[in-house]
PDB file of C-alpha atoms in Angstrom:
ATOM      1  CA  UNK D   1      -0.367  -0.237   0.109  1.00 48.00           C
ATOM      2  CA  UNK D   2       1.535   3.177  -0.969  1.00 55.00           C
ATOM      3  CA  UNK D   3       1.974   5.897   1.943  1.00 74.00           C
ATOM      4  CA  UNK D   4       0.471   9.001   2.544  1.00 84.00           C
ATOM      5  CA  UNK D   5       1.906  12.197   1.094  1.00 89.00           C
ATOM      6  CA  UNK D   6       3.570  14.175   3.696  1.00 91.00           C
ATOM      7  CA  UNK D   7       2.061  17.595   3.476  1.00 92.00           C
ATOM      8  CA  UNK D   8       3.449  21.560   5.434  1.00 93.00           C
ATOM      9  CA  UNK D   9       1.595  22.792   8.509  1.00 92.00           C
ATOM     10  CA  UNK D  10      -0.290  25.262   5.973  1.00 93.00           C
ATOM     11  CA  UNK D  11      -1.681  22.752   3.907  1.00 95.00           C
ATOM     12  CA  UNK D  12      -4.512  22.550   7.112  1.00 95.00           C
ATOM     13  CA  UNK D  13      -4.953  26.414   5.629  1.00 96.00           C
ATOM     14  CA  UNK D  14      -5.080  25.496   1.987  1.00 96.00           C
ATOM     15  CA  UNK D  15      -7.901  22.894   2.338  1.00 97.00           C
ATOM     16  CA  UNK D  16     -10.538  25.100   3.958  1.00 96.00           C
ATOM     17  CA  UNK D  17      -9.355  27.795   1.571  1.00 96.00           C
ATOM     18  CA  UNK D  18     -10.261  24.923  -0.988  1.00 96.00           C
ATOM     19  CA  UNK D  19     -13.455  24.160   0.632  1.00 95.00           C
ATOM     20  CA  UNK D  20     -14.263  28.283   0.550  1.00 96.00           C
ATOM     21  CA  UNK D  21     -13.549  28.484  -2.956  1.00 95.00           C
ATOM     22  CA  UNK D  22     -15.702  25.286  -4.019  1.00 95.00           C
ATOM     23  CA  UNK D  23     -18.816  26.915  -2.451  1.00 95.00           C
ATOM     24  CA  UNK D  24     -18.297  30.091  -4.615  1.00 95.00           C
ATOM     25  CA  UNK D  25     -18.325  28.199  -7.847  1.00 94.00           C
ATOM     26  CA  UNK D  26     -21.726  26.626  -6.346  1.00 93.00           C
ATOM     27  CA  UNK D  27     -22.762  28.854  -3.987  1.00 94.00           C
ATOM     28  CA  UNK D  28     -26.901  28.258  -4.667  1.00 93.00           C
ATOM     29  CA  UNK D  29     -25.903  23.815  -5.875  1.00 94.00           C
ATOM     30  CA  UNK D  30     -23.749  23.155  -2.234  1.00 95.00           C
ATOM     31  CA  UNK D  31     -25.859  25.507  -0.206  1.00 94.00           C
ATOM     32  CA  UNK D  32     -28.742  23.855  -0.541  1.00 94.00           C
ATOM     33  CA  UNK D  33     -27.187  20.901   0.273  1.00 95.00           C
ATOM     34  CA  UNK D  34     -25.936  21.895   3.457  1.00 94.00           C
ATOM     35  CA  UNK D  35     -29.111  24.120   4.417  1.00 92.00           C
ATOM     36  CA  UNK D  36     -30.984  20.588   3.447  1.00 93.00           C
ATOM     37  CA  UNK D  37     -28.584  18.802   5.918  1.00 90.00           C
ATOM     38  CA  UNK D  38     -29.425  21.652   8.590  1.00 88.00           C
ATOM     39  CA  UNK D  39     -32.984  20.991   8.092  1.00 88.00           C
ATOM     40  CA  UNK D  40     -33.487  17.327   9.038  1.00 89.00           C
ATOM     41  CA  UNK D  41     -30.681  18.000  12.171  1.00 86.00           C
ATOM     42  CA  UNK D  42     -33.329  20.175  13.144  1.00 81.00           C
ATOM     43  CA  UNK D  43     -36.396  18.333  12.958  1.00 82.00           C
ATOM     44  CA  UNK D  44     -35.669  16.659  15.889  1.00 83.00           C
ATOM     45  CA  UNK D  45     -35.951  19.438  18.040  1.00 79.00           C
ATOM     46  CA  UNK D  46     -39.544  19.853  17.336  1.00 78.00           C
ATOM     47  CA  UNK D  47     -40.037  16.721  19.951  1.00 79.00           C
ATOM     48  CA  UNK D  48     -37.426  17.586  22.325  1.00 74.00           C
ATOM     49  CA  UNK D  49     -40.517  18.615  24.556  1.00 73.00           C
ATOM     50  CA  UNK D  50     -43.268  16.991  23.795  1.00 76.00           C
ATOM     51  CA  UNK D  51     -42.440  13.882  22.424  1.00 79.00           C
ATOM     52  CA  UNK D  52     -38.931  12.380  23.834  1.00 81.00           C
ATOM     53  CA  UNK D  53     -39.588   8.893  22.496  1.00 81.00           C
ATOM     54  CA  UNK D  54     -40.081  10.885  18.833  1.00 85.00           C
ATOM     55  CA  UNK D  55     -37.424  12.997  20.017  1.00 82.00           C
ATOM     56  CA  UNK D  56     -34.429   9.849  20.391  1.00 88.00           C
ATOM     57  CA  UNK D  57     -35.424   8.072  17.101  1.00 89.00           C
ATOM     58  CA  UNK D  58     -35.533  10.425  15.042  1.00 88.00           C
ATOM     59  CA  UNK D  59     -31.988  11.496  16.538  1.00 88.00           C
ATOM     60  CA  UNK D  60     -31.044   7.476  15.604  1.00 90.00           C
ATOM     61  CA  UNK D  61     -32.285   7.433  12.131  1.00 91.00           C
ATOM     62  CA  UNK D  62     -29.799  10.902  11.723  1.00 91.00           C
ATOM     63  CA  UNK D  63     -26.841   9.406  13.384  1.00 92.00           C
ATOM     64  CA  UNK D  64     -27.203   6.619  11.218  1.00 94.00           C
ATOM     65  CA  UNK D  65     -28.048   8.332   7.934  1.00 94.00           C
ATOM     66  CA  UNK D  66     -25.045  11.253   8.847  1.00 94.00           C
ATOM     67  CA  UNK D  67     -22.425   9.170   7.600  1.00 96.00           C
ATOM     68  CA  UNK D  68     -24.415   8.269   4.133  1.00 96.00           C
ATOM     69  CA  UNK D  69     -25.636  11.739   3.507  1.00 96.00           C
ATOM     70  CA  UNK D  70     -21.727  12.862   3.735  1.00 96.00           C
ATOM     71  CA  UNK D  71     -20.687  10.460   0.883  1.00 96.00           C
ATOM     72  CA  UNK D  72     -23.218  11.821  -1.185  1.00 96.00           C
ATOM     73  CA  UNK D  73     -21.698  15.417  -0.397  1.00 96.00           C
ATOM     74  CA  UNK D  74     -18.913  14.784  -1.563  1.00 97.00           C
ATOM     75  CA  UNK D  75     -19.647  13.311  -4.026  1.00 97.00           C
ATOM     76  CA  UNK D  76     -21.219  16.401  -4.751  1.00 97.00           C
ATOM     77  CA  UNK D  77     -17.974  18.600  -4.201  1.00 97.00           C
ATOM     78  CA  UNK D  78     -16.432  16.179  -7.002  1.00 97.00           C
ATOM     79  CA  UNK D  79     -19.140  17.033  -9.439  1.00 96.00           C
ATOM     80  CA  UNK D  80     -18.492  21.323  -8.766  1.00 96.00           C
ATOM     81  CA  UNK D  81     -14.967  20.460  -8.648  1.00 94.00           C
ATOM     82  CA  UNK D  82     -14.890  18.994 -12.096  1.00 93.00           C
ATOM     83  CA  UNK D  83     -16.993  21.792 -13.737  1.00 92.00           C
ATOM     84  CA  UNK D  84     -20.574  20.331 -13.112  1.00 93.00           C
ATOM     85  CA  UNK D  85     -23.303  21.453 -10.765  1.00 91.00           C
ATOM     86  CA  UNK D  86     -24.655  20.065  -7.185  1.00 93.00           C
ATOM     87  CA  UNK D  87     -27.818  18.735  -7.255  1.00 93.00           C
ATOM     88  CA  UNK D  88     -29.945  17.234  -3.865  1.00 93.00           C
ATOM     89  CA  UNK D  89     -30.167  14.171  -5.165  1.00 93.00           C
ATOM     90  CA  UNK D  90     -26.314  13.630  -5.163  1.00 95.00           C
ATOM     91  CA  UNK D  91     -27.159  13.004  -1.234  1.00 95.00           C
ATOM     92  CA  UNK D  92     -28.685   9.890  -1.589  1.00 95.00           C
ATOM     93  CA  UNK D  93     -25.582   9.073  -4.183  1.00 96.00           C
ATOM     94  CA  UNK D  94     -24.352   6.429  -1.662  1.00 95.00           C
ATOM     95  CA  UNK D  95     -27.458   4.148  -1.546  1.00 96.00           C
ATOM     96  CA  UNK D  96     -27.781   4.663  -5.449  1.00 95.00           C
ATOM     97  CA  UNK D  97     -24.024   2.510  -5.457  1.00 95.00           C
ATOM     98  CA  UNK D  98     -24.079   0.537  -2.587  1.00 94.00           C
ATOM     99  CA  UNK D  99     -22.069   2.362  -0.746  1.00 96.00           C
ATOM    100  CA  UNK D 100     -24.664   2.616   2.131  1.00 96.00           C
ATOM    101  CA  UNK D 101     -23.501   0.045   4.380  1.00 96.00           C
ATOM    102  CA  UNK D 102     -19.733   0.973   4.254  1.00 97.00           C
ATOM    103  CA  UNK D 103     -20.492   4.374   5.049  1.00 97.00           C
ATOM    104  CA  UNK D 104     -22.266   3.414   7.837  1.00 97.00           C
ATOM    105  CA  UNK D 105     -19.598   1.604   9.255  1.00 97.00           C
ATOM    106  CA  UNK D 106     -18.103   4.765   9.674  1.00 97.00           C
ATOM    107  CA  UNK D 107     -19.607   5.428  12.731  1.00 96.00           C
ATOM    108  CA  UNK D 108     -17.797   2.437  14.262  1.00 96.00           C
ATOM    109  CA  UNK D 109     -14.746   4.371  15.745  1.00 96.00           C
ATOM    110  CA  UNK D 110     -16.947   6.666  17.495  1.00 95.00           C
ATOM    111  CA  UNK D 111     -19.321   4.890  19.133  1.00 95.00           C
ATOM    112  CA  UNK D 112     -15.690   3.011  20.198  1.00 95.00           C
ATOM    113  CA  UNK D 113     -15.078   6.718  21.668  1.00 95.00           C
ATOM    114  CA  UNK D 114     -18.429   6.903  23.555  1.00 94.00           C
ATOM    115  CA  UNK D 115     -17.959   3.576  25.502  1.00 95.00           C
ATOM    116  CA  UNK D 116     -13.985   4.355  26.401  1.00 95.00           C
ATOM    117  CA  UNK D 117     -15.472   7.442  27.421  1.00 93.00           C
ATOM    118  CA  UNK D 118     -17.720   6.740  29.573  1.00 92.00           C
ATOM    119  CA  UNK D 119     -15.398   3.690  30.970  1.00 93.00           C
ATOM    120  CA  UNK D 120     -13.170   6.654  31.101  1.00 92.00           C
ATOM    121  CA  UNK D 121     -15.617   8.379  33.426  1.00 89.00           C
ATOM    122  CA  UNK D 122     -15.742   5.934  35.695  1.00 89.00           C
ATOM    123  CA  UNK D 123     -11.907   5.275  36.420  1.00 89.00           C
ATOM    124  CA  UNK D 124     -10.959   8.544  36.638  1.00 86.00           C
ATOM    125  CA  UNK D 125     -14.053  10.092  38.480  1.00 82.00           C
ATOM    126  CA  UNK D 126     -14.852   6.803  40.183  1.00 81.00           C
ATOM    127  CA  UNK D 127     -18.555   5.582  41.191  1.00 83.00           C
ATOM    128  CA  UNK D 128     -19.294   7.329  44.248  1.00 80.00           C
ATOM    129  CA  UNK D 129     -18.193  10.217  43.560  1.00 81.00           C
ATOM    130  CA  UNK D 130     -20.018  10.098  40.259  1.00 80.00           C
ATOM    131  CA  UNK D 131     -23.372   9.250  42.473  1.00 80.00           C
ATOM    132  CA  UNK D 132     -22.134  12.128  44.562  1.00 77.00           C
ATOM    133  CA  UNK D 133     -22.066  14.503  41.574  1.00 76.00           C
ATOM    134  CA  UNK D 134     -25.434  13.345  40.030  1.00 77.00           C
ATOM    135  CA  UNK D 135     -26.843  14.523  43.607  1.00 74.00           C
ATOM    136  CA  UNK D 136     -25.817  17.772  43.687  1.00 71.00           C
ATOM    137  CA  UNK D 137     -26.389  18.392  40.178  1.00 73.00           C
ATOM    138  CA  UNK D 138     -30.351  17.136  41.044  1.00 71.00           C
ATOM    139  CA  UNK D 139     -30.049  19.947  44.386  1.00 71.00           C
ATOM    140  CA  UNK D 140     -29.111  22.148  41.763  1.00 66.00           C
ATOM    141  CA  UNK D 141     -31.958  21.919  39.136  1.00 69.00           C
ATOM    142  CA  UNK D 142     -34.433  21.370  42.304  1.00 65.00           C
ATOM    143  CA  UNK D 143     -33.302  24.923  43.519  1.00 65.00           C
ATOM    144  CA  UNK D 144     -33.946  28.547  42.732  1.00 61.00           C
ATOM    145  CA  UNK D 145     -31.430  30.444  44.054  1.00 67.00           C
ATOM    146  CA  UNK D 146     -28.602  27.474  44.424  1.00 64.00           C
ATOM    147  CA  UNK D 147     -26.135  27.717  47.533  1.00 63.00           C
ATOM    148  CA  UNK D 148     -22.327  27.403  45.795  1.00 65.00           C
ATOM    149  CA  UNK D 149     -20.836  25.853  48.471  1.00 65.00           C
ATOM    150  CA  UNK D 150     -22.809  22.724  46.396  1.00 63.00           C
ATOM    151  CA  UNK D 151     -19.855  22.809  43.826  1.00 66.00           C
ATOM    152  CA  UNK D 152     -17.120  22.708  45.964  1.00 70.00           C
ATOM    153  CA  UNK D 153     -18.340  19.341  46.459  1.00 67.00           C
ATOM    154  CA  UNK D 154     -17.822  18.453  42.695  1.00 74.00           C
ATOM    155  CA  UNK D 155     -14.888  16.818  41.821  1.00 76.00           C
ATOM    156  CA  UNK D 156     -13.462  19.599  39.283  1.00 77.00           C
ATOM    157  CA  UNK D 157      -9.904  18.452  38.651  1.00 82.00           C
ATOM    158  CA  UNK D 158     -10.728  14.621  38.139  1.00 84.00           C
ATOM    159  CA  UNK D 159     -13.243  15.868  35.606  1.00 86.00           C
ATOM    160  CA  UNK D 160     -11.349  18.662  33.837  1.00 89.00           C
ATOM    161  CA  UNK D 161      -8.902  15.576  33.021  1.00 92.00           C
ATOM    162  CA  UNK D 162     -11.318  13.568  32.023  1.00 91.00           C
ATOM    163  CA  UNK D 163     -12.464  16.204  29.326  1.00 92.00           C
ATOM    164  CA  UNK D 164      -9.028  16.672  28.394  1.00 94.00           C
ATOM    165  CA  UNK D 165      -8.882  12.889  28.091  1.00 94.00           C
ATOM    166  CA  UNK D 166     -11.466  13.072  25.953  1.00 94.00           C
ATOM    167  CA  UNK D 167     -11.205  15.807  23.654  1.00 93.00           C
ATOM    168  CA  UNK D 168      -7.746  14.042  22.592  1.00 93.00           C
ATOM    169  CA  UNK D 169      -9.381  10.064  22.244  1.00 94.00           C
ATOM    170  CA  UNK D 170     -11.614  12.557  19.612  1.00 94.00           C
ATOM    171  CA  UNK D 171      -8.877  14.141  17.571  1.00 93.00           C
ATOM    172  CA  UNK D 172      -7.648  10.366  17.288  1.00 94.00           C
ATOM    173  CA  UNK D 173     -11.243   9.075  16.405  1.00 96.00           C
ATOM    174  CA  UNK D 174     -11.597  11.884  13.798  1.00 95.00           C
ATOM    175  CA  UNK D 175      -8.278  10.912  12.396  1.00 96.00           C
ATOM    176  CA  UNK D 176     -10.018   7.453  10.923  1.00 97.00           C
ATOM    177  CA  UNK D 177     -12.647   9.159   9.233  1.00 96.00           C
ATOM    178  CA  UNK D 178     -11.374  12.704   8.144  1.00 96.00           C
ATOM    179  CA  UNK D 179      -9.948  11.559   4.818  1.00 96.00           C
ATOM    180  CA  UNK D 180     -11.732   7.768   4.774  1.00 97.00           C
ATOM    181  CA  UNK D 181     -15.051   9.341   2.694  1.00 97.00           C
ATOM    182  CA  UNK D 182     -13.730   9.908  -0.354  1.00 97.00           C
ATOM    183  CA  UNK D 183     -12.311   7.059  -0.740  1.00 96.00           C
ATOM    184  CA  UNK D 184     -14.962   4.449  -0.375  1.00 97.00           C
ATOM    185  CA  UNK D 185     -17.172   7.465  -2.538  1.00 96.00           C
ATOM    186  CA  UNK D 186     -14.862   7.849  -5.081  1.00 96.00           C
ATOM    187  CA  UNK D 187     -12.306   5.072  -5.081  1.00 94.00           C
ATOM    188  CA  UNK D 188     -14.712   2.642  -3.681  1.00 93.00           C
ATOM    189  CA  UNK D 189     -12.300   1.514  -1.444  1.00 94.00           C
ATOM    190  CA  UNK D 190     -13.703  -0.743   1.911  1.00 95.00           C
ATOM    191  CA  UNK D 191     -14.718   1.166   5.050  1.00 95.00           C
ATOM    192  CA  UNK D 192     -12.112  -0.349   7.157  1.00 96.00           C
ATOM    193  CA  UNK D 193      -9.047   0.270   4.634  1.00 94.00           C
ATOM    194  CA  UNK D 194     -10.016   3.384   4.332  1.00 96.00           C
ATOM    195  CA  UNK D 195     -10.448   4.264   7.625  1.00 96.00           C
ATOM    196  CA  UNK D 196      -6.530   2.716   7.900  1.00 95.00           C
ATOM    197  CA  UNK D 197      -5.385   5.233   4.995  1.00 96.00           C
ATOM    198  CA  UNK D 198      -7.070   7.431   7.075  1.00 96.00           C
ATOM    199  CA  UNK D 199      -5.816   7.522  10.106  1.00 96.00           C
ATOM    200  CA  UNK D 200      -2.059   6.828   8.378  1.00 95.00           C
ATOM    201  CA  UNK D 201      -2.648  10.351   6.627  1.00 96.00           C
ATOM    202  CA  UNK D 202      -3.057  12.259   9.156  1.00 96.00           C
ATOM    203  CA  UNK D 203      -0.918  10.690  11.616  1.00 95.00           C
ATOM    204  CA  UNK D 204       2.106  11.713   9.354  1.00 94.00           C
ATOM    205  CA  UNK D 205       0.621  15.130   8.947  1.00 95.00           C
ATOM    206  CA  UNK D 206      -0.334  16.358  12.242  1.00 95.00           C
ATOM    207  CA  UNK D 207       1.155  19.406  12.089  1.00 95.00           C
ATOM    208  CA  UNK D 208      -1.413  20.277   8.924  1.00 96.00           C
ATOM    209  CA  UNK D 209      -4.128  18.873  11.258  1.00 96.00           C
ATOM    210  CA  UNK D 210      -3.417  20.628  13.940  1.00 95.00           C
ATOM    211  CA  UNK D 211      -3.651  24.245  11.670  1.00 96.00           C
ATOM    212  CA  UNK D 212      -6.539  22.469  10.614  1.00 96.00           C
ATOM    213  CA  UNK D 213      -8.493  21.970  13.413  1.00 94.00           C
ATOM    214  CA  UNK D 214      -7.578  25.858  14.907  1.00 95.00           C
ATOM    215  CA  UNK D 215      -9.159  27.829  11.846  1.00 96.00           C
ATOM    216  CA  UNK D 216     -12.187  25.197  11.644  1.00 95.00           C
ATOM    217  CA  UNK D 217     -13.535  26.008  15.077  1.00 94.00           C
ATOM    218  CA  UNK D 218     -12.622  29.968  14.256  1.00 95.00           C
ATOM    219  CA  UNK D 219     -14.514  29.696  11.162  1.00 95.00           C
ATOM    220  CA  UNK D 220     -17.215  27.723  12.932  1.00 93.00           C
ATOM    221  CA  UNK D 221     -17.669  30.548  15.495  1.00 94.00           C
ATOM    222  CA  UNK D 222     -17.824  33.652  13.217  1.00 93.00           C
ATOM    223  CA  UNK D 223     -20.393  31.517  10.982  1.00 92.00           C
ATOM    224  CA  UNK D 224     -22.156  30.454  13.670  1.00 90.00           C
ATOM    225  CA  UNK D 225     -22.273  34.083  15.007  1.00 90.00           C
ATOM    226  CA  UNK D 226     -23.584  35.671  11.967  1.00 88.00           C
ATOM    227  CA  UNK D 227     -26.205  32.792  11.325  1.00 85.00           C
ATOM    228  CA  UNK D 228     -27.378  33.747  15.223  1.00 85.00           C
ATOM    229  CA  UNK D 229     -27.365  37.159  14.070  1.00 85.00           C
ATOM    230  CA  UNK D 230     -29.710  36.385  10.769  1.00 82.00           C
ATOM    231  CA  UNK D 231     -31.769  34.138  12.848  1.00 80.00           C
ATOM    232  CA  UNK D 232     -32.375  37.053  15.805  1.00 84.00           C
ATOM    233  CA  UNK D 233     -34.435  38.190  12.773  1.00 81.00           C
ATOM    234  CA  UNK D 234     -36.749  35.098  12.549  1.00 74.00           C
ATOM    235  CA  UNK D 235     -37.077  35.091  16.356  1.00 75.00           C
ATOM    236  CA  UNK D 236     -38.997  38.636  16.184  1.00 73.00           C
ATOM    237  CA  UNK D 237     -40.640  37.584  13.299  1.00 74.00           C
ATOM    238  CA  UNK D 238     -41.999  34.087  14.235  1.00 73.00           C
ATOM    239  CA  UNK D 239     -40.847  32.922  17.472  1.00 68.00           C
ATOM    240  CA  UNK D 240     -37.764  31.032  19.050  1.00 72.00           C
ATOM    241  CA  UNK D 241     -38.534  27.738  16.575  1.00 70.00           C
ATOM    242  CA  UNK D 242     -38.189  29.881  13.793  1.00 72.00           C
ATOM    243  CA  UNK D 243     -34.805  30.727  14.930  1.00 75.00           C
ATOM    244  CA  UNK D 244     -33.517  28.076  15.866  1.00 77.00           C
ATOM    245  CA  UNK D 245     -34.473  26.536  12.129  1.00 77.00           C
ATOM    246  CA  UNK D 246     -33.127  29.195  10.465  1.00 81.00           C
ATOM    247  CA  UNK D 247     -29.930  29.490  12.470  1.00 83.00           C
ATOM    248  CA  UNK D 248     -29.279  25.580  11.976  1.00 84.00           C
ATOM    249  CA  UNK D 249     -29.987  26.378   8.032  1.00 87.00           C
ATOM    250  CA  UNK D 250     -27.775  29.091   7.656  1.00 88.00           C
ATOM    251  CA  UNK D 251     -24.741  27.792   9.991  1.00 90.00           C
ATOM    252  CA  UNK D 252     -24.858  23.856   8.308  1.00 92.00           C
ATOM    253  CA  UNK D 253     -25.519  25.701   4.284  1.00 93.00           C
ATOM    254  CA  UNK D 254     -22.223  27.481   4.410  1.00 93.00           C
ATOM    255  CA  UNK D 255     -20.047  25.666   7.099  1.00 94.00           C
ATOM    256  CA  UNK D 256     -21.105  22.248   5.907  1.00 95.00           C
ATOM    257  CA  UNK D 257     -19.884  22.240   2.306  1.00 96.00           C
ATOM    258  CA  UNK D 258     -16.796  24.663   2.940  1.00 96.00           C
ATOM    259  CA  UNK D 259     -15.642  21.433   5.737  1.00 96.00           C
ATOM    260  CA  UNK D 260     -16.480  18.654   3.179  1.00 96.00           C
ATOM    261  CA  UNK D 261     -14.781  20.469  -0.671  1.00 96.00           C
ATOM    262  CA  UNK D 262     -11.798  20.890   2.686  1.00 97.00           C
ATOM    263  CA  UNK D 263     -11.971  17.428   3.241  1.00 97.00           C
ATOM    264  CA  UNK D 264     -12.072  16.570  -0.523  1.00 97.00           C
ATOM    265  CA  UNK D 265      -9.157  18.939  -1.132  1.00 96.00           C
ATOM    266  CA  UNK D 266      -7.172  17.122   1.627  1.00 96.00           C
ATOM    267  CA  UNK D 267      -7.638  13.668  -0.223  1.00 97.00           C
ATOM    268  CA  UNK D 268      -6.894  14.597  -3.036  1.00 95.00           C
ATOM    269  CA  UNK D 269      -3.523  16.202  -1.228  1.00 94.00           C
ATOM    270  CA  UNK D 270      -2.725  13.628   1.011  1.00 95.00           C
ATOM    271  CA  UNK D 271      -3.510  10.059  -0.859  1.00 92.00           C
ATOM    272  CA  UNK D 272      -1.684   8.879  -3.709  1.00 80.00           C
ATOM    273  CA  UNK D 273      -3.709  10.039  -7.411  1.00 61.00           C
ATOM    274  CA  UNK D 274      -3.049   8.336 -10.654  1.00 48.00           C
ATOM    275  CA  UNK D 275      -2.274  10.855 -13.085  1.00 38.00           C
ATOM    276  CA  UNK D 276      -5.384  12.273 -14.188  1.00 36.00           C
ATOM    277  CA  UNK D 277      -5.662  14.143 -11.046  1.00 40.00           C
ATOM    278  CA  UNK D 278      -8.169  11.519  -9.852  1.00 47.00           C
ATOM    279  CA  UNK D 279      -7.924   8.794  -6.959  1.00 47.00           C
ATOM    280  CA  UNK D 280      -6.741   4.857  -8.352  1.00 44.00           C
ATOM    281  CA  UNK D 281      -9.932   3.326  -8.511  1.00 44.00           C
ATOM    282  CA  UNK D 282      -9.223   0.172  -5.939  1.00 43.00           C
ATOM    283  CA  UNK D 283     -10.330  -3.400  -7.391  1.00 41.00           C
ATOM    284  CA  UNK D 284     -14.180  -3.490  -6.984  1.00 44.00           C
ATOM    285  CA  UNK D 285     -15.070  -5.638  -3.853  1.00 43.00           C
ATOM    286  CA  UNK D 286     -16.919  -9.001  -4.104  1.00 38.00           C
ATOM    287  CA  UNK D 287     -20.117  -9.530  -2.190  1.00 42.00           C
ATOM    288  CA  UNK D 288     -20.857  -6.821   0.771  1.00 43.00           C
ATOM    289  CA  UNK D 289     -17.520  -4.994   1.507  1.00 47.00           C
ATOM    290  CA  UNK D 290     -17.270  -3.426   4.791  1.00 56.00           C
TER     291      UNK D 290
END
């Protein structure tokens, strides 16, 4: 297997700039795809207070559909980069090509992270202290003016250390999937092979990944701030629910195309491509390939 290329630290910024460039080439096409995803992710909030069962069911459905929709988004980005237009139907491309199972398999690192995070919480904080923390939080919720002394009983240091550990593990988990989706959608690789190559590419380019993460956080904050300012108008006109929908739609309409465009450009830069500039396709898998 050919090793991933080594990129400079500044490549992390170049990926995001490429994402903005692709969005400018198809603002309506990619923006609509992002808005559709934002709309779908906002729908469960309609049931957050009235029907918790429906809320969690829809959330689970979105979690399972998410990787397949992201695969379709990557396909749409590829179409735009090739001089064609992004279409809403591209979001379902993973289903059309029979790659849905492989894309859903990209959730496995996140599932492992969730299990490991719970285990670390029990080990680092302790069962007794966890029960005590839950009891303190219940007291705080039941009191209109909670006593600040209650918070002194919480194991704050252990919780902060746990959060730091989960953050680091979350970054490592993201390495497995960062450029895995383009490999599945555009190279026809299996999920585990794609995650393995993605992890190796990220580990070899940690400086570029750090720059990417820092700039992405800044961009997400600025885009979120702009979306919130516009959404305030919607709140005045139609109430808080409209504000949530407008904010989510605007955020996803900008941020998601940029992220997918950055992922696409990182895949082309970090992993080997053929002479035509497109990724060398792996042999078609036989049977059900994950």
